[in-house]
Amino acid sequence: MSDRYSRHELLSEIGTAGQDKLNAASVAIVGCGGLGNIAAAYLAGAGVGSIILIDDDTPDISNVHRQIFYTGAESKRKAEVLCEKLKSLNPEVKYITHAARLDKSNIAQFLEDADLVLECTDDQVCKYLVNDFCAIENIPLVYGAIYKFEGYVSVFKNQTDKDVHLRDIFPQPDLKIPTCSEVGVLGTVAGFIGLLQANEALKYILQIGENLVGQLLTYDMLSNRQMNLKIKKAWTQDMEDLFDSTAYTPQDCLVVPEKTIAELMDNRDNYQLVSVMIKEQHQAIDEDTLYIDPNDLDGLKKIAKQKETIVYCRSGRVSRSMISKIISEHPSAKIYNLVDGLKGYQKFKALS
Amino acid sequence: MEVLCFGIAKEITKTSSLQVESGVIQTVAELKAHLLSQFPAFKDYFEFRIAVNQEFADEEQVLNGSEEIAIIPPVSGG
């Protein structure tokens, strides 16, 4: 028995067989801030075989009250500084660092060897990028997020299409929700939620206890009130299509709600129909079709305020982009993109 | 009925536990409409979720006023 892991191995639920599982596992930590610092330290201590650290940020003095492995004076990136600390904590672990911002172009490469991922960033768009990628690639994901004195934790198994994930709880990233740097956070909240994430990761790898699968744990650190909220499958859209059509940038991260031509025709009176085609190419679908110039975003906004609105252009791309801008400002706007635009209508007309 | 508030819902309602007159509210959709009319700032955010008896609820879910109800908004810090 190795002395380093002897207190693990003494536990009948772990033993040497369990410790071997930990030593063979590869875990990626996306974001080396408040959640990632603590989670990484405990996973390293536990002897997780290899740990992938991803963060392009450099430590700042305002981080240090919760990101306790930094001084704020380092010029190196957080992933590199944290790696050095973890090496002194447990040199037996293999560490891989990516001092880069995770994005759509590098996620496949960075998470390629991960058996399990911890999402620890403070970036809404990144949380959805990681969620969608892990759902498609069947990589279990431990989700964590914090706000002032509260935190959320969940485990998305991602083994079948029936397993719930972030989009079953909150279908869209909401860029208006403020981050820790905007509204502040109690340092211990970050540590506590990060530790819960590490705890879920260890249990998942060891296959012991009950994971937060299919439930969102909410924890209010001021009252110590916690809830385990059961999550139902609500997301129906194909995840690969979604991944392919989203850039995962603040400008292009929203899922634009859609209506088909059949849905429009079945309830024509319920909707305003608006064409945003180039003036010379504009074709009205029916006599009640309104026209708005594709550069006149404010004009479209005004119309959308009055009644539920369906927008189309030739193929659906321009209308999608205009709607995306409107719903990012006004999330409650009832505005939809017409699937396949005018082309879709022409096909529908030819068939009927 | 008592409605617990989390995250940004605490800021919007200025309380962690909201008392809502349950007489006219029979479904989750009606509760959400009521909250939107009382606190228009909710319109600035994508749909906040309502949990009923520790389970995320559908809009159609019927309420009798005795449930444990919570407003669960998204949270993004890390």
CSV table of C-alpha atoms in Angstrom, one decimal:
chain,number,residue,atom,x,y,z
A,1,MET,CA,0.0,0.0,0.0
A,2,SER,CA,1.4,3.4,-1.0
A,3,ASP,CA,1.4,5.8,2.0
A,4,ARG,CA,0.2,8.6,-0.2
A,5,TYR,CA,-3.2,7.0,-0.8
A,6,SER,CA,-3.4,4.8,2.3
A,7,ARG,CA,-6.3,6.7,3.8
A,8,HIS,CA,-8.3,6.2,0.6
A,9,GLU,CA,-7.4,2.5,0.4
A,10,LEU,CA,-8.4,2.0,4.0
A,11,LEU,CA,-12.0,2.7,3.0
A,12,SER,CA,-13.7,-0.4,2.0
A,13,GLU,CA,-15.7,1.5,-0.6
A,14,ILE,CA,-12.4,2.5,-2.3
A,15,GLY,CA,-9.6,0.0,-1.5
A,16,THR,CA,-6.7,-0.5,-3.9
A,17,ALA,CA,-9.1,-1.3,-6.7
A,18,GLY,CA,-10.8,2.1,-6.3
A,19,GLN,CA,-7.5,3.9,-6.1
A,20,ASP,CA,-6.4,2.2,-9.3
A,21,LYS,CA,-9.5,3.6,-10.9
A,22,LEU,CA,-8.6,7.1,-9.8
A,23,ASN,CA,-4.9,6.6,-11.0
A,24,ALA,CA,-6.2,5.5,-14.4
A,25,ALA,CA,-8.6,8.4,-14.9
A,26,SER,CA,-8.1,11.5,-16.9
A,27,VAL,CA,-10.1,14.6,-15.8
A,28,ALA,CA,-10.2,18.0,-17.6
A,29,ILE,CA,-10.8,21.2,-15.6
A,30,VAL,CA,-12.1,24.0,-17.8
A,31,GLY,CA,-11.4,27.3,-16.0
A,32,CYS,CA,-8.8,27.6,-13.2
A,33,GLY,CA,-10.5,30.3,-11.2
A,34,GLY,CA,-12.4,30.0,-7.9
A,35,LEU,CA,-14.1,26.6,-8.7
A,36,GLY,CA,-11.2,25.2,-10.6
A,37,ASN,CA,-8.5,26.0,-8.0
A,38,ILE,CA,-10.1,23.9,-5.2
A,39,ALA,CA,-11.5,21.2,-7.5
A,40,ALA,CA,-8.0,20.7,-9.1
A,41,ALA,CA,-6.2,20.6,-5.7
A,42,TYR,CA,-8.4,17.8,-4.4
A,43,LEU,CA,-8.4,15.8,-7.6
A,44,ALA,CA,-4.6,16.0,-7.6
A,45,GLY,CA,-4.4,15.0,-4.0
A,46,ALA,CA,-6.7,12.1,-4.7
A,47,GLY,CA,-4.3,10.8,-7.3
A,48,VAL,CA,-6.4,11.2,-10.4
A,49,GLY,CA,-4.0,9.9,-13.1
A,50,SER,CA,-3.9,12.9,-15.4
A,51,ILE,CA,-5.4,16.3,-15.0
A,52,ILE,CA,-5.9,18.7,-17.9
A,53,LEU,CA,-5.9,22.3,-16.9
A,54,ILE,CA,-7.4,24.9,-19.3
A,55,ASP,CA,-7.4,28.7,-18.8
A,56,ASP,CA,-5.9,31.6,-20.7
A,57,ASP,CA,-6.3,34.2,-17.9
A,58,THR,CA,-3.5,35.5,-15.7
A,59,PRO,CA,-4.1,35.9,-11.9
A,60,ASP,CA,-5.2,39.3,-10.6
A,61,ILE,CA,-5.1,40.5,-7.1
A,62,SER,CA,-8.9,40.7,-7.0
A,63,ASN,CA,-9.1,36.9,-7.7
A,64,VAL,CA,-7.0,35.9,-4.7
A,65,HIS,CA,-9.7,35.9,-2.0
A,66,ARG,CA,-11.2,32.8,-3.6
A,67,GLN,CA,-8.4,31.6,-6.0
A,68,ILE,CA,-6.1,30.8,-3.2
A,69,PHE,CA,-3.2,29.3,-5.1
A,70,TYR,CA,-2.3,32.6,-6.7
A,71,THR,CA,-0.7,35.8,-5.4
A,72,GLY,CA,-2.0,38.0,-8.1
A,73,ALA,CA,1.6,39.1,-9.1
A,74,GLU,CA,2.2,36.2,-11.5
A,75,SER,CA,2.9,36.9,-15.2
A,76,LYS,CA,2.2,33.3,-16.2
A,77,ARG,CA,-1.3,32.1,-17.1
A,78,LYS,CA,-3.5,30.6,-14.4
A,79,ALA,CA,-3.3,27.1,-15.9
A,80,GLU,CA,0.5,27.2,-15.7
A,81,VAL,CA,0.7,28.7,-12.2
A,82,LEU,CA,-1.9,26.2,-10.9
A,83,CYS,CA,0.0,23.3,-12.5
A,84,GLU,CA,3.2,24.3,-10.6
A,85,LYS,CA,1.3,24.3,-7.3
A,86,LEU,CA,-0.4,20.9,-8.0
A,87,LYS,CA,3.0,19.4,-8.9
A,88,SER,CA,4.3,20.2,-5.5
A,89,LEU,CA,1.1,18.8,-4.0
A,90,ASN,CA,1.3,15.6,-5.9
A,91,PRO,CA,4.1,15.0,-8.4
A,92,GLU,CA,2.8,11.5,-9.3
A,93,VAL,CA,0.0,13.0,-11.3
A,94,LYS,CA,0.5,13.8,-15.0
A,95,TYR,CA,-0.5,17.4,-15.7
A,96,ILE,CA,-1.4,18.8,-19.1
A,97,THR,CA,-1.9,22.6,-19.4
A,98,HIS,CA,-3.6,24.6,-22.1
A,99,ALA,CA,-2.9,28.3,-21.4
A,100,ALA,CA,-5.5,29.1,-24.1
A,101,ARG,CA,-9.2,30.1,-24.1
A,102,LEU,CA,-11.4,27.2,-24.8
A,103,ASP,CA,-13.4,27.7,-28.0
A,104,LYS,CA,-15.2,25.8,-30.7
A,105,SER,CA,-12.0,25.4,-32.7
A,106,ASN,CA,-9.8,23.8,-29.9
A,107,ILE,CA,-12.3,22.0,-27.7
A,108,ALA,CA,-12.0,18.6,-29.5
A,109,GLN,CA,-8.3,18.7,-29.2
A,110,PHE,CA,-8.2,19.9,-25.5
A,111,LEU,CA,-10.9,17.5,-24.3
A,112,GLU,CA,-9.8,14.6,-26.5
A,113,ASP,CA,-8.4,12.4,-23.7
A,114,ALA,CA,-10.7,13.4,-20.9
A,115,ASP,CA,-12.8,10.7,-19.3
A,116,LEU,CA,-14.7,13.3,-17.3
A,117,VAL,CA,-14.9,17.2,-17.4
A,118,LEU,CA,-15.4,19.8,-14.7
A,119,GLU,CA,-16.9,23.0,-16.0
A,120,CYS,CA,-15.5,25.7,-13.7
A,121,THR,CA,-15.5,28.9,-15.9
A,122,ASP,CA,-17.4,32.1,-15.2
A,123,ASP,CA,-18.4,32.4,-18.8
A,124,GLN,CA,-22.0,31.6,-19.9
A,125,VAL,CA,-21.0,30.9,-23.5
A,126,CYS,CA,-18.2,28.6,-22.5
A,127,LYS,CA,-20.6,26.7,-20.2
A,128,TYR,CA,-22.9,26.0,-23.1
A,129,LEU,CA,-20.0,25.1,-25.5
A,130,VAL,CA,-18.7,22.6,-22.9
A,131,ASN,CA,-22.2,21.3,-22.2
A,132,ASP,CA,-23.0,20.7,-25.9
A,133,PHE,CA,-19.6,19.2,-26.8
A,134,CYS,CA,-19.7,16.7,-23.8
A,135,ALA,CA,-23.3,15.8,-24.6
A,136,ILE,CA,-22.4,14.9,-28.2
A,137,GLU,CA,-19.1,13.1,-27.3
A,138,ASN,CA,-20.7,11.2,-24.4
A,139,ILE,CA,-18.3,12.7,-21.8
A,140,PRO,CA,-19.7,13.0,-18.3
A,141,LEU,CA,-19.7,16.6,-17.1
A,142,VAL,CA,-19.7,18.0,-13.6
A,143,TYR,CA,-21.4,21.4,-13.8
A,144,GLY,CA,-20.8,24.2,-11.3
A,145,ALA,CA,-21.8,27.8,-11.1
A,146,ILE,CA,-21.9,30.5,-8.4
A,147,TYR,CA,-23.7,33.8,-7.7
A,148,LYS,CA,-22.9,36.0,-4.7
A,149,PHE,CA,-23.7,33.6,-1.8
A,150,GLU,CA,-25.2,30.7,-3.8
A,151,GLY,CA,-24.1,27.9,-6.0
A,152,TYR,CA,-25.4,25.2,-8.3
A,153,VAL,CA,-23.9,21.8,-9.0
A,154,SER,CA,-25.1,18.9,-11.2
A,155,VAL,CA,-23.7,15.9,-13.0
A,156,PHE,CA,-24.6,15.4,-16.6
A,157,LYS,CA,-23.8,11.7,-17.5
A,158,ASN,CA,-24.1,12.2,-21.2
A,159,GLN,CA,-24.2,8.5,-22.0
A,160,THR,CA,-27.5,8.4,-23.9
A,161,ASP,CA,-29.9,10.9,-25.6
A,162,LYS,CA,-32.2,10.6,-22.6
A,163,ASP,CA,-29.6,11.9,-20.1
A,164,VAL,CA,-30.4,15.4,-19.0
A,165,HIS,CA,-27.9,18.3,-19.4
A,166,LEU,CA,-27.7,22.1,-19.0
A,167,ARG,CA,-30.1,22.9,-21.8
A,168,ASP,CA,-32.8,20.8,-20.2
A,169,ILE,CA,-32.6,23.3,-17.3
A,170,PHE,CA,-31.8,26.5,-19.0
A,171,PRO,CA,-32.2,26.2,-22.8
A,172,GLN,CA,-30.2,29.3,-23.7
A,173,PRO,CA,-27.1,31.2,-22.3
A,174,ASP,CA,-28.4,34.4,-20.8
A,175,LEU,CA,-25.6,37.0,-21.2
A,176,LYS,CA,-27.4,39.4,-18.9
A,177,ILE,CA,-26.8,37.3,-15.8
A,178,PRO,CA,-23.9,39.0,-14.0
A,179,THR,CA,-20.6,37.3,-13.2
A,180,CYS,CA,-18.5,37.3,-9.9
A,181,SER,CA,-16.4,40.2,-11.3
A,182,GLU,CA,-19.6,42.2,-11.8
A,183,VAL,CA,-21.5,41.6,-8.6
A,184,GLY,CA,-19.0,40.0,-6.2
A,185,VAL,CA,-18.9,36.6,-4.5
A,186,LEU,CA,-18.1,35.3,-1.0
A,187,GLY,CA,-14.8,33.5,-1.4
A,188,THR,CA,-15.9,30.4,0.5
A,189,VAL,CA,-18.8,29.9,-1.9
A,190,ALA,CA,-16.4,29.3,-4.7
A,191,GLY,CA,-14.3,26.9,-2.6
A,192,PHE,CA,-17.4,25.0,-1.4
A,193,ILE,CA,-19.0,24.6,-4.8
A,194,GLY,CA,-15.6,23.7,-6.4
A,195,LEU,CA,-15.1,21.1,-3.6
A,196,LEU,CA,-18.6,19.6,-4.3
A,197,GLN,CA,-17.6,19.3,-8.0
A,198,ALA,CA,-14.4,17.4,-7.1
A,199,ASN,CA,-16.5,15.2,-4.7
A,200,GLU,CA,-18.9,14.4,-7.5
A,201,ALA,CA,-16.0,13.7,-9.9
A,202,LEU,CA,-14.4,11.3,-7.4
A,203,LYS,CA,-17.7,9.4,-6.7
A,204,TYR,CA,-18.3,9.2,-10.4
A,205,ILE,CA,-14.9,7.6,-11.2
A,206,LEU,CA,-15.1,5.4,-8.1
A,207,GLN,CA,-18.7,4.4,-8.9
A,208,ILE,CA,-19.7,4.9,-5.2
A,209,GLY,CA,-22.6,6.7,-3.6
A,210,GLU,CA,-25.1,8.7,-5.5
A,211,ASN,CA,-24.2,11.3,-8.0
A,212,LEU,CA,-26.2,14.4,-8.7
A,213,VAL,CA,-27.3,12.9,-11.9
A,214,GLY,CA,-30.7,14.2,-13.1
A,215,GLN,CA,-30.8,16.8,-10.4
A,216,LEU,CA,-29.5,20.3,-9.8
A,217,LEU,CA,-28.2,21.0,-6.2
A,218,THR,CA,-28.8,24.6,-5.2
A,219,TYR,CA,-27.0,25.7,-2.1
A,220,ASP,CA,-27.6,29.0,-0.3
A,221,MET,CA,-24.6,29.6,1.8
A,222,LEU,CA,-26.2,32.4,3.9
A,223,SER,CA,-29.1,30.2,5.1
A,224,ASN,CA,-27.5,26.8,4.5
A,225,ARG,CA,-30.7,26.0,2.7
A,226,GLN,CA,-30.2,23.4,-0.1
A,227,MET,CA,-32.5,21.9,-2.6
A,228,ASN,CA,-32.1,18.9,-4.9
A,229,LEU,CA,-34.2,19.8,-7.9
A,230,LYS,CA,-35.2,17.0,-10.2
A,231,ILE,CA,-34.5,17.8,-13.9
A,232,LYS,CA,-36.8,16.5,-16.7
A,233,LYS,CA,-35.8,16.0,-20.3
A,234,ALA,CA,-37.0,19.2,-22.1
A,235,TRP,CA,-34.5,19.8,-24.8
A,236,THR,CA,-35.6,18.2,-28.1
A,237,GLN,CA,-33.3,19.8,-30.8
A,238,ASP,CA,-30.5,17.7,-32.3
A,239,MET,CA,-27.3,18.6,-30.4
A,240,GLU,CA,-25.0,18.0,-33.4
A,241,ASP,CA,-27.0,20.3,-35.6
A,242,LEU,CA,-27.0,22.9,-32.8
A,243,PHE,CA,-23.2,22.6,-32.4
A,244,ASP,CA,-22.6,22.9,-36.1
A,245,SER,CA,-24.7,26.0,-36.5
A,246,THR,CA,-23.5,27.9,-33.4
A,247,ALA,CA,-20.2,29.8,-33.2
A,248,TYR,CA,-20.2,29.9,-29.4
A,249,THR,CA,-19.2,33.6,-29.3
A,250,PRO,CA,-21.2,36.3,-27.4
A,251,GLN,CA,-22.5,37.4,-30.8
A,252,ASP,CA,-23.6,34.0,-31.9
A,253,CYS,CA,-24.5,31.7,-29.1
A,254,LEU,CA,-28.3,31.9,-29.0
A,255,VAL,CA,-30.7,29.4,-30.3
A,256,VAL,CA,-33.2,31.3,-32.4
A,257,PRO,CA,-36.7,30.0,-32.0
A,258,GLU,CA,-38.2,28.7,-35.2
A,259,LYS,CA,-41.6,28.0,-36.7
A,260,THR,CA,-42.3,26.0,-39.8
A,261,ILE,CA,-44.3,27.2,-42.7
A,262,ALA,CA,-47.0,24.7,-41.7
A,263,GLU,CA,-47.2,26.2,-38.2
A,264,LEU,CA,-47.5,29.6,-39.7
A,265,MET,CA,-50.3,28.6,-42.2
A,266,ASP,CA,-52.2,26.6,-39.5
A,267,ASN,CA,-52.4,29.7,-37.3
A,268,ARG,CA,-51.9,32.5,-39.7
A,269,ASP,CA,-54.0,35.1,-37.7
A,270,ASN,CA,-51.8,34.6,-34.6
A,271,TYR,CA,-48.7,35.9,-36.2
A,272,GLN,CA,-47.3,38.9,-38.0
A,273,LEU,CA,-45.3,37.8,-41.0
A,274,VAL,CA,-42.3,39.9,-41.9
A,275,SER,CA,-39.9,39.7,-44.9
A,276,VAL,CA,-36.4,41.0,-44.3
A,277,MET,CA,-35.2,40.2,-47.8
A,278,ILE,CA,-33.1,42.6,-49.9
A,279,LYS,CA,-35.6,45.1,-51.4
A,280,GLU,CA,-35.0,44.1,-55.0
A,281,GLN,CA,-35.6,40.4,-54.2
A,282,HIS,CA,-38.5,40.8,-51.8
A,283,GLN,CA,-41.4,38.4,-52.3
A,284,ALA,CA,-44.5,38.6,-50.1
A,285,ILE,CA,-45.8,35.2,-49.0
A,286,ASP,CA,-49.3,36.6,-48.8
A,287,GLU,CA,-51.0,39.9,-48.9
A,288,ASP,CA,-50.6,40.5,-45.1
A,289,THR,CA,-46.8,40.1,-45.3
A,290,LEU,CA,-45.0,43.2,-43.9
A,291,TYR,CA,-41.7,44.3,-45.3
A,292,ILE,CA,-38.7,45.6,-43.3
A,293,ASP,CA,-35.3,46.4,-44.8
A,294,PRO,CA,-32.6,43.9,-43.5
A,295,ASN,CA,-30.6,46.9,-42.1
A,296,ASP,CA,-33.6,48.2,-40.1
A,297,LEU,CA,-33.3,46.3,-36.9
A,298,ASP,CA,-35.2,48.9,-34.9
A,299,GLY,CA,-38.1,48.6,-37.4
A,300,LEU,CA,-38.3,44.9,-36.8
A,301,LYS,CA,-38.1,45.4,-33.0
A,302,LYS,CA,-41.1,47.7,-33.1
A,303,ILE,CA,-43.2,45.2,-35.0
A,304,ALA,CA,-42.1,42.3,-32.7
A,305,LYS,CA,-43.4,44.3,-29.7
A,306,GLN,CA,-46.9,44.4,-31.1
A,307,LYS,CA,-47.6,40.8,-31.8
A,308,GLU,CA,-45.9,37.4,-32.1
A,309,THR,CA,-43.8,37.7,-35.2
A,310,ILE,CA,-42.4,35.3,-37.8
A,311,VAL,CA,-39.5,36.6,-39.9
A,312,TYR,CA,-38.1,35.3,-43.2
A,313,CYS,CA,-35.5,36.1,-45.8
A,314,ARG,CA,-34.4,34.0,-48.7
A,315,SER,CA,-32.7,31.1,-46.9
A,316,GLY,CA,-33.3,32.0,-43.2
A,317,ARG,CA,-29.8,33.2,-42.5
A,318,VAL,CA,-30.3,37.0,-42.4
A,319,SER,CA,-33.5,36.7,-40.5
A,320,ARG,CA,-31.9,34.4,-38.0
A,321,SER,CA,-29.1,36.9,-37.3
A,322,MET,CA,-31.6,39.8,-36.9
A,323,ILE,CA,-33.7,37.8,-34.4
A,324,SER,CA,-30.6,36.7,-32.5
A,325,LYS,CA,-29.8,40.4,-31.9
A,326,ILE,CA,-33.3,41.2,-30.8
A,327,ILE,CA,-33.6,38.3,-28.3
A,328,SER,CA,-30.2,39.0,-26.8
A,329,GLU,CA,-31.5,42.4,-25.9
A,330,HIS,CA,-35.1,41.4,-25.2
A,331,PRO,CA,-35.2,37.8,-24.1
A,332,SER,CA,-38.9,37.7,-23.7
A,333,ALA,CA,-39.6,38.9,-27.3
A,334,LYS,CA,-42.0,36.5,-29.1
A,335,ILE,CA,-40.2,36.4,-32.5
A,336,TYR,CA,-39.4,33.4,-34.6
A,337,ASN,CA,-37.4,32.5,-37.7
A,338,LEU,CA,-39.3,30.8,-40.6
A,339,VAL,CA,-37.6,27.5,-41.2
A,340,ASP,CA,-35.8,27.6,-44.6
A,341,GLY,CA,-37.1,31.1,-45.3
A,342,LEU,CA,-38.8,31.8,-48.7
A,343,LYS,CA,-37.2,28.6,-50.1
A,344,GLY,CA,-39.1,26.6,-47.5
A,345,TYR,CA,-42.3,28.3,-48.5
A,346,GLN,CA,-41.7,27.6,-52.2
A,347,LYS,CA,-41.1,24.0,-51.5
A,348,PHE,CA,-44.2,23.8,-49.3
A,349,LYS,CA,-46.3,25.5,-52.1
A,350,ALA,CA,-45.0,23.1,-54.7
A,351,LEU,CA,-46.0,20.1,-52.6
A,352,SER,CA,-49.4,21.3,-51.6
B,1,MET,CA,-48.3,30.8,-1.4
B,2,GLU,CA,-44.6,31.2,-0.5
B,3,VAL,CA,-42.2,31.5,-3.4
B,4,LEU,CA,-38.4,31.1,-2.6
B,5,CYS,CA,-36.1,33.2,-4.7
B,6,PHE,CA,-32.6,32.3,-5.9
B,7,GLY,CA,-29.8,34.1,-7.7
B,8,ILE,CA,-30.9,37.3,-9.5
B,9,ALA,CA,-34.5,36.6,-8.6
B,10,LYS,CA,-33.6,37.8,-5.1
B,11,GLU,CA,-32.4,41.1,-6.5
B,12,ILE,CA,-35.5,41.5,-8.7
B,13,THR,CA,-38.0,40.7,-5.9
B,14,LYS,CA,-35.8,42.2,-3.2
B,15,THR,CA,-36.5,39.2,-1.0
B,16,SER,CA,-35.5,35.6,-0.6
B,17,SER,CA,-39.1,34.5,0.2
B,18,LEU,CA,-42.0,36.1,-1.6
B,19,GLN,CA,-45.6,35.9,-0.5
B,20,VAL,CA,-48.0,35.5,-3.5
B,21,GLU,CA,-51.7,35.8,-3.2
B,22,SER,CA,-52.6,32.3,-4.4
B,23,GLY,CA,-56.4,32.8,-5.0
B,24,VAL,CA,-56.3,33.4,-8.8
B,25,ILE,CA,-53.1,31.3,-9.6
B,26,GLN,CA,-53.8,27.8,-10.6
B,27,THR,CA,-50.9,26.8,-12.8
B,28,VAL,CA,-47.2,27.5,-13.1
B,29,ALA,CA,-47.8,29.6,-16.3
B,30,GLU,CA,-50.2,31.8,-14.3
B,31,LEU,CA,-47.7,32.2,-11.5
B,32,LYS,CA,-45.1,33.2,-14.0
B,33,ALA,CA,-47.4,35.7,-15.6
B,34,HIS,CA,-48.2,37.1,-12.2
B,35,LEU,CA,-44.5,37.4,-11.3
B,36,LEU,CA,-43.9,39.2,-14.6
B,37,SER,CA,-46.6,41.7,-14.0
B,38,GLN,CA,-45.4,42.3,-10.4
B,39,PHE,CA,-41.8,42.5,-11.3
B,40,PRO,CA,-41.3,43.5,-15.0
B,41,ALA,CA,-37.5,43.2,-14.6
B,42,PHE,CA,-37.9,39.5,-15.2
B,43,LYS,CA,-38.6,40.4,-18.8
B,44,ASP,CA,-35.0,41.3,-19.2
B,45,TYR,CA,-33.9,37.6,-18.8
B,46,PHE,CA,-34.6,34.4,-20.6
B,47,GLU,CA,-37.3,32.3,-19.0
B,48,PHE,CA,-36.6,31.8,-15.4
B,49,ARG,CA,-37.5,28.3,-14.2
B,50,ILE,CA,-40.0,27.4,-11.5
B,51,ALA,CA,-39.4,24.4,-9.3
B,52,VAL,CA,-42.3,22.8,-7.5
B,53,ASN,CA,-41.7,20.4,-4.6
B,54,GLN,CA,-38.0,20.1,-5.6
B,55,GLU,CA,-38.8,19.4,-9.3
B,56,PHE,CA,-38.5,21.6,-12.3
B,57,ALA,CA,-42.1,22.2,-13.4
B,58,ASP,CA,-43.8,22.5,-16.8
B,59,GLU,CA,-46.0,25.6,-17.5
B,60,GLU,CA,-49.2,23.5,-17.3
B,61,GLN,CA,-48.5,22.1,-13.9
B,62,VAL,CA,-51.4,22.7,-11.5
B,63,LEU,CA,-50.7,24.4,-8.2
B,64,ASN,CA,-52.9,24.1,-5.1
B,65,GLY,CA,-50.9,26.7,-3.0
B,66,SER,CA,-49.4,24.2,-0.5
B,67,GLU,CA,-46.4,23.3,-2.6
B,68,GLU,CA,-42.8,24.4,-2.0
B,69,ILE,CA,-42.2,26.7,-4.9
B,70,ALA,CA,-38.9,28.3,-6.0
B,71,ILE,CA,-37.7,30.7,-8.7
B,72,ILE,CA,-34.5,29.3,-10.2
B,73,PRO,CA,-32.7,31.6,-12.6
B,74,PRO,CA,-29.5,30.8,-14.4
B,75,VAL,CA,-26.2,31.5,-12.6
B,76,SER,CA,-22.9,32.0,-14.4
B,77,GLY,CA,-20.1,32.7,-12.0
B,78,GLY,CA,-17.1,30.4,-11.6
